[in-house]
């Protein structure tokens, strides 16, 4: 700025020629002439450096497109769903013929202050992912805790298709119990078809591995020819899709508080429709889960029941001549006999068949478990 004022003063006040002033200050003659012309038009303020940016950038998105990008971002955020550049790109493409690229939308969001850089996040290339090849090849299930507006704790049971990310079922319950898992699974199977396999964690409502037994859910899957899989303890990464789904769900529910279990279920049903049929999924090549689920042939369960479940249990007959045994999620009571009260016994269990032995391996009797009744008679050995 100082040099500009000095060259102007040298020409206009000292009367020196443009050539002489340019040579003296080491600048071009055109620069000196331009500064003199600017000063004559606008005074000292006109000597300030001016931006060299184009008055109009032909590659810049039209203002109305930018405004729609911002409005979509706000609408999605207020609705409590994914509001990133990819989602905005897909939704905007349903409205206009010429839609900006994902990178352009991202730059718009950054320029408008809607995106905060997160350099601490792990790069996507560092993740090891697996995915079922067909719809219904594997379902994942898990439940998560939520609170109503009055602080009441409730639980939400979910089933998700591993291949398409389709939400198969989402049910709000006071507490998730074994029968709830079975009824929800059967309802989802009636609508979407029986899957080839199911993956869960080691929750007691799913399996009885820690109790060396088998739950009613495991038995049901076996009867249907469905392969049951479970992750190893304390390794939630096995069910990474469910863990990520819970985050997506809770971001939505935080925007839609529920005062009752019935209202929470209403929100879950609304979100299921949006998630399955409207929201583009990044892991589905920006298609909706419903589109990807319907694009390929469905896997089916195997024809055979799994191998029998064997169990050996050591117990003591109670003062009433009975022992308790859990079968298909229900606690049953075997009537060993009053004469054996206080004695140590051994139970050999093969599915529903039980052999009752003394500690010296002498047969006391046999029983066929019936989960429809609490007390189980033992047929005495002859």
mmCIF file of C-alpha atoms in Angstrom, residues 78-250:
data_model
loop_
_atom_site.group_PDB
_atom_site.id
_atom_site.type_symbol
_atom_site.label_atom_id
_atom_site.label_comp_id
_atom_site.label_asym_id
_atom_site.label_seq_id
_atom_site.Cartn_x
_atom_site.Cartn_y
_atom_site.Cartn_z
ATOM 1 C CA UNK A 78 -33.825 -32.325 12.996
ATOM 2 C CA UNK A 79 -35.369 -35.689 12.062
ATOM 3 C CA UNK A 80 -32.498 -37.433 13.849
ATOM 4 C CA UNK A 81 -31.109 -39.433 10.923
ATOM 5 C CA UNK A 82 -27.891 -39.520 8.906
ATOM 6 C CA UNK A 83 -27.237 -36.059 7.421
ATOM 7 C CA UNK A 84 -23.901 -36.525 5.677
ATOM 8 C CA UNK A 85 -22.938 -35.554 2.130
ATOM 9 C CA UNK A 86 -23.691 -39.031 0.726
ATOM 10 C CA UNK A 87 -27.257 -39.056 2.041
ATOM 11 C CA UNK A 88 -27.858 -35.487 0.875
ATOM 12 C CA UNK A 89 -26.485 -36.364 -2.579
ATOM 13 C CA UNK A 90 -28.921 -39.267 -3.006
ATOM 14 C CA UNK A 91 -31.960 -37.392 -1.711
ATOM 15 C CA UNK A 92 -31.148 -34.300 -3.778
ATOM 16 C CA UNK A 93 -30.786 -36.510 -6.855
ATOM 17 C CA UNK A 94 -34.434 -37.505 -6.404
ATOM 18 C CA UNK A 95 -35.441 -33.838 -6.714
ATOM 19 C CA UNK A 96 -33.230 -32.297 -9.413
ATOM 20 C CA UNK A 97 -31.770 -33.537 -12.675
ATOM 21 C CA UNK A 98 -28.285 -32.046 -12.226
ATOM 22 C CA UNK A 99 -27.017 -32.870 -8.733
ATOM 23 C CA UNK A 100 -23.566 -31.822 -7.411
ATOM 24 C CA UNK A 101 -21.040 -34.523 -6.575
ATOM 25 C CA UNK A 102 -20.613 -35.816 -3.037
ATOM 26 C CA UNK A 103 -17.313 -33.950 -2.716
ATOM 27 C CA UNK A 104 -18.947 -30.701 -3.837
ATOM 28 C CA UNK A 105 -21.739 -31.121 -1.288
ATOM 29 C CA UNK A 106 -19.137 -31.826 1.367
ATOM 30 C CA UNK A 107 -17.280 -28.599 0.456
ATOM 31 C CA UNK A 108 -20.550 -26.657 0.693
ATOM 32 C CA UNK A 109 -21.160 -28.046 4.175
ATOM 33 C CA UNK A 110 -17.600 -27.245 5.246
ATOM 34 C CA UNK A 111 -17.797 -23.714 3.845
ATOM 35 C CA UNK A 112 -21.090 -23.095 5.644
ATOM 36 C CA UNK A 113 -19.699 -24.410 8.933
ATOM 37 C CA UNK A 114 -21.739 -27.633 9.167
ATOM 38 C CA UNK A 115 -18.790 -30.062 9.174
ATOM 39 C CA UNK A 116 -16.090 -30.296 11.827
ATOM 40 C CA UNK A 117 -12.910 -32.118 10.746
ATOM 41 C CA UNK A 118 -12.182 -35.288 12.757
ATOM 42 C CA UNK A 119 -8.571 -36.270 11.999
ATOM 43 C CA UNK A 120 -8.555 -38.644 15.003
ATOM 44 C CA UNK A 121 -10.988 -41.067 13.344
ATOM 45 C CA UNK A 122 -9.580 -44.335 12.041
ATOM 46 C CA UNK A 123 -9.374 -44.608 8.235
ATOM 47 C CA UNK A 124 -11.926 -46.912 6.648
ATOM 48 C CA UNK A 125 -9.119 -48.992 5.138
ATOM 49 C CA UNK A 126 -8.114 -50.121 8.640
ATOM 50 C CA UNK A 127 -11.388 -51.978 9.234
ATOM 51 C CA UNK A 128 -11.854 -55.677 8.423
ATOM 52 C CA UNK A 129 -15.455 -56.264 7.338
ATOM 53 C CA UNK A 130 -17.506 -59.333 6.538
ATOM 54 C CA UNK A 131 -20.866 -59.517 4.835
ATOM 55 C CA UNK A 132 -23.274 -62.294 3.919
ATOM 56 C CA UNK A 133 -23.576 -62.917 0.167
ATOM 57 C CA UNK A 134 -27.376 -63.265 0.084
ATOM 58 C CA UNK A 135 -30.400 -61.801 1.868
ATOM 59 C CA UNK A 136 -31.569 -64.088 4.693
ATOM 60 C CA UNK A 137 -28.198 -65.826 4.684
ATOM 61 C CA UNK A 138 -27.617 -64.491 8.184
ATOM 62 C CA UNK A 139 -29.709 -62.413 10.548
ATOM 63 C CA UNK A 140 -28.191 -60.565 13.477
ATOM 64 C CA UNK A 141 -30.081 -59.884 16.691
ATOM 65 C CA UNK A 142 -29.402 -57.880 19.815
ATOM 66 C CA UNK A 143 -31.228 -55.560 22.189
ATOM 67 C CA UNK A 144 -30.310 -52.225 23.704
ATOM 68 C CA UNK A 145 -31.476 -50.122 26.624
ATOM 69 C CA UNK A 146 -33.421 -46.863 26.323
ATOM 70 C CA UNK A 147 -35.205 -44.503 28.717
ATOM 71 C CA UNK A 148 -38.652 -42.980 28.458
ATOM 72 C CA UNK A 149 -39.103 -39.312 29.312
ATOM 73 C CA UNK A 150 -40.008 -40.196 32.916
ATOM 74 C CA UNK A 151 -36.719 -42.057 33.335
ATOM 75 C CA UNK A 152 -38.169 -45.563 33.057
ATOM 76 C CA UNK A 153 -35.697 -48.057 31.599
ATOM 77 C CA UNK A 154 -36.946 -50.148 28.689
ATOM 78 C CA UNK A 155 -35.276 -52.416 26.147
ATOM 79 C CA UNK A 156 -35.482 -52.533 22.345
ATOM 80 C CA UNK A 157 -35.097 -55.889 20.591
ATOM 81 C CA UNK A 158 -33.848 -55.771 16.986
ATOM 82 C CA UNK A 159 -33.303 -58.197 14.096
ATOM 83 C CA UNK A 160 -31.167 -57.054 11.129
ATOM 84 C CA UNK A 161 -30.333 -58.757 7.821
ATOM 85 C CA UNK A 162 -26.541 -58.969 7.496
ATOM 86 C CA UNK A 163 -26.414 -58.679 3.683
ATOM 87 C CA UNK A 164 -28.840 -55.830 3.022
ATOM 88 C CA UNK A 165 -28.912 -54.128 6.466
ATOM 89 C CA UNK A 166 -32.710 -54.399 6.269
ATOM 90 C CA UNK A 167 -34.350 -53.868 9.650
ATOM 91 C CA UNK A 168 -36.455 -56.996 10.048
ATOM 92 C CA UNK A 169 -37.975 -56.208 13.438
ATOM 93 C CA UNK A 170 -37.669 -53.564 16.155
ATOM 94 C CA UNK A 171 -39.740 -54.094 19.292
ATOM 95 C CA UNK A 172 -39.992 -52.035 22.483
ATOM 96 C CA UNK A 173 -40.331 -54.082 25.694
ATOM 97 C CA UNK A 174 -40.094 -53.499 29.421
ATOM 98 C CA UNK A 175 -37.558 -56.326 29.657
ATOM 99 C CA UNK A 176 -36.541 -58.654 26.826
ATOM 100 C CA UNK A 177 -37.282 -62.264 27.752
ATOM 101 C CA UNK A 178 -36.827 -65.575 25.977
ATOM 102 C CA UNK A 179 -40.441 -65.813 24.733
ATOM 103 C CA UNK A 180 -40.144 -62.264 23.333
ATOM 104 C CA UNK A 181 -37.154 -63.307 21.227
ATOM 105 C CA UNK A 182 -39.062 -66.306 19.884
ATOM 106 C CA UNK A 183 -42.272 -64.406 19.069
ATOM 107 C CA UNK A 184 -40.351 -61.560 17.405
ATOM 108 C CA UNK A 185 -38.266 -64.003 15.365
ATOM 109 C CA UNK A 186 -41.349 -65.945 14.236
ATOM 110 C CA UNK A 187 -43.174 -62.736 13.228
ATOM 111 C CA UNK A 188 -40.138 -61.573 11.220
ATOM 112 C CA UNK A 189 -39.814 -65.020 9.610
ATOM 113 C CA UNK A 190 -43.459 -64.979 8.581
ATOM 114 C CA UNK A 191 -42.936 -61.634 6.832
ATOM 115 C CA UNK A 192 -39.438 -62.024 5.391
ATOM 116 C CA UNK A 193 -38.893 -65.783 5.288
ATOM 117 C CA UNK A 194 -36.897 -68.099 7.560
ATOM 118 C CA UNK A 195 -33.151 -67.301 7.462
ATOM 119 C CA UNK A 196 -30.334 -69.760 6.912
ATOM 120 C CA UNK A 197 -28.531 -68.679 10.093
ATOM 121 C CA UNK A 198 -28.810 -66.317 13.073
ATOM 122 C CA UNK A 199 -25.969 -64.522 14.878
ATOM 123 C CA UNK A 200 -26.335 -63.189 18.444
ATOM 124 C CA UNK A 201 -24.213 -62.440 21.468
ATOM 125 C CA UNK A 202 -24.205 -64.719 24.514
ATOM 126 C CA UNK A 203 -27.188 -63.164 26.278
ATOM 127 C CA UNK A 204 -29.229 -65.570 28.383
ATOM 128 C CA UNK A 205 -32.349 -64.933 26.263
ATOM 129 C CA UNK A 206 -30.508 -66.297 23.229
ATOM 130 C CA UNK A 207 -28.400 -69.233 24.398
ATOM 131 C CA UNK A 208 -27.532 -71.273 27.473
ATOM 132 C CA UNK A 209 -23.868 -71.887 26.740
ATOM 133 C CA UNK A 210 -22.772 -70.645 30.168
ATOM 134 C CA UNK A 211 -25.312 -73.018 31.748
ATOM 135 C CA UNK A 212 -24.261 -75.911 29.490
ATOM 136 C CA UNK A 213 -27.788 -76.218 28.209
ATOM 137 C CA UNK A 214 -30.012 -75.119 25.353
ATOM 138 C CA UNK A 215 -32.669 -72.400 25.331
ATOM 139 C CA UNK A 216 -36.060 -72.600 23.674
ATOM 140 C CA UNK A 217 -34.754 -70.213 21.004
ATOM 141 C CA UNK A 218 -31.860 -72.528 20.183
ATOM 142 C CA UNK A 219 -34.211 -75.493 20.026
ATOM 143 C CA UNK A 220 -36.577 -73.587 17.727
ATOM 144 C CA UNK A 221 -33.749 -72.721 15.344
ATOM 145 C CA UNK A 222 -32.655 -76.333 15.330
ATOM 146 C CA UNK A 223 -36.172 -77.526 14.519
ATOM 147 C CA UNK A 224 -36.326 -75.075 11.602
ATOM 148 C CA UNK A 225 -32.903 -76.074 10.247
ATOM 149 C CA UNK A 226 -31.458 -72.610 11.046
ATOM 150 C CA UNK A 227 -27.754 -72.546 11.924
ATOM 151 C CA UNK A 228 -27.169 -70.717 15.195
ATOM 152 C CA UNK A 229 -23.996 -68.644 15.627
ATOM 153 C CA UNK A 230 -22.762 -66.557 18.542
ATOM 154 C CA UNK A 231 -19.841 -64.219 19.111
ATOM 155 C CA UNK A 232 -17.167 -64.922 21.661
ATOM 156 C CA UNK A 233 -17.611 -63.257 25.070
ATOM 157 C CA UNK A 234 -16.579 -59.604 25.407
ATOM 158 C CA UNK A 235 -16.074 -59.188 21.660
ATOM 159 C CA UNK A 236 -18.890 -56.922 20.360
ATOM 160 C CA UNK A 237 -17.026 -56.387 17.069
ATOM 161 C CA UNK A 238 -18.489 -59.701 15.861
ATOM 162 C CA UNK A 239 -21.839 -57.936 15.777
ATOM 163 C CA UNK A 240 -20.501 -54.625 14.535
ATOM 164 C CA UNK A 241 -23.509 -54.029 12.284
ATOM 165 C CA UNK A 242 -25.901 -54.298 15.233
ATOM 166 C CA UNK A 243 -23.724 -52.051 17.387
ATOM 167 C CA UNK A 244 -23.659 -49.432 14.617
ATOM 168 C CA UNK A 245 -27.416 -49.808 14.122
ATOM 169 C CA UNK A 246 -28.029 -49.066 17.801
ATOM 170 C CA UNK A 247 -26.106 -45.792 17.429
ATOM 171 C CA UNK A 248 -28.196 -44.834 14.381
ATOM 172 C CA UNK A 249 -31.393 -45.715 16.224
ATOM 173 C CA UNK A 250 -30.519 -43.760 19.358
#
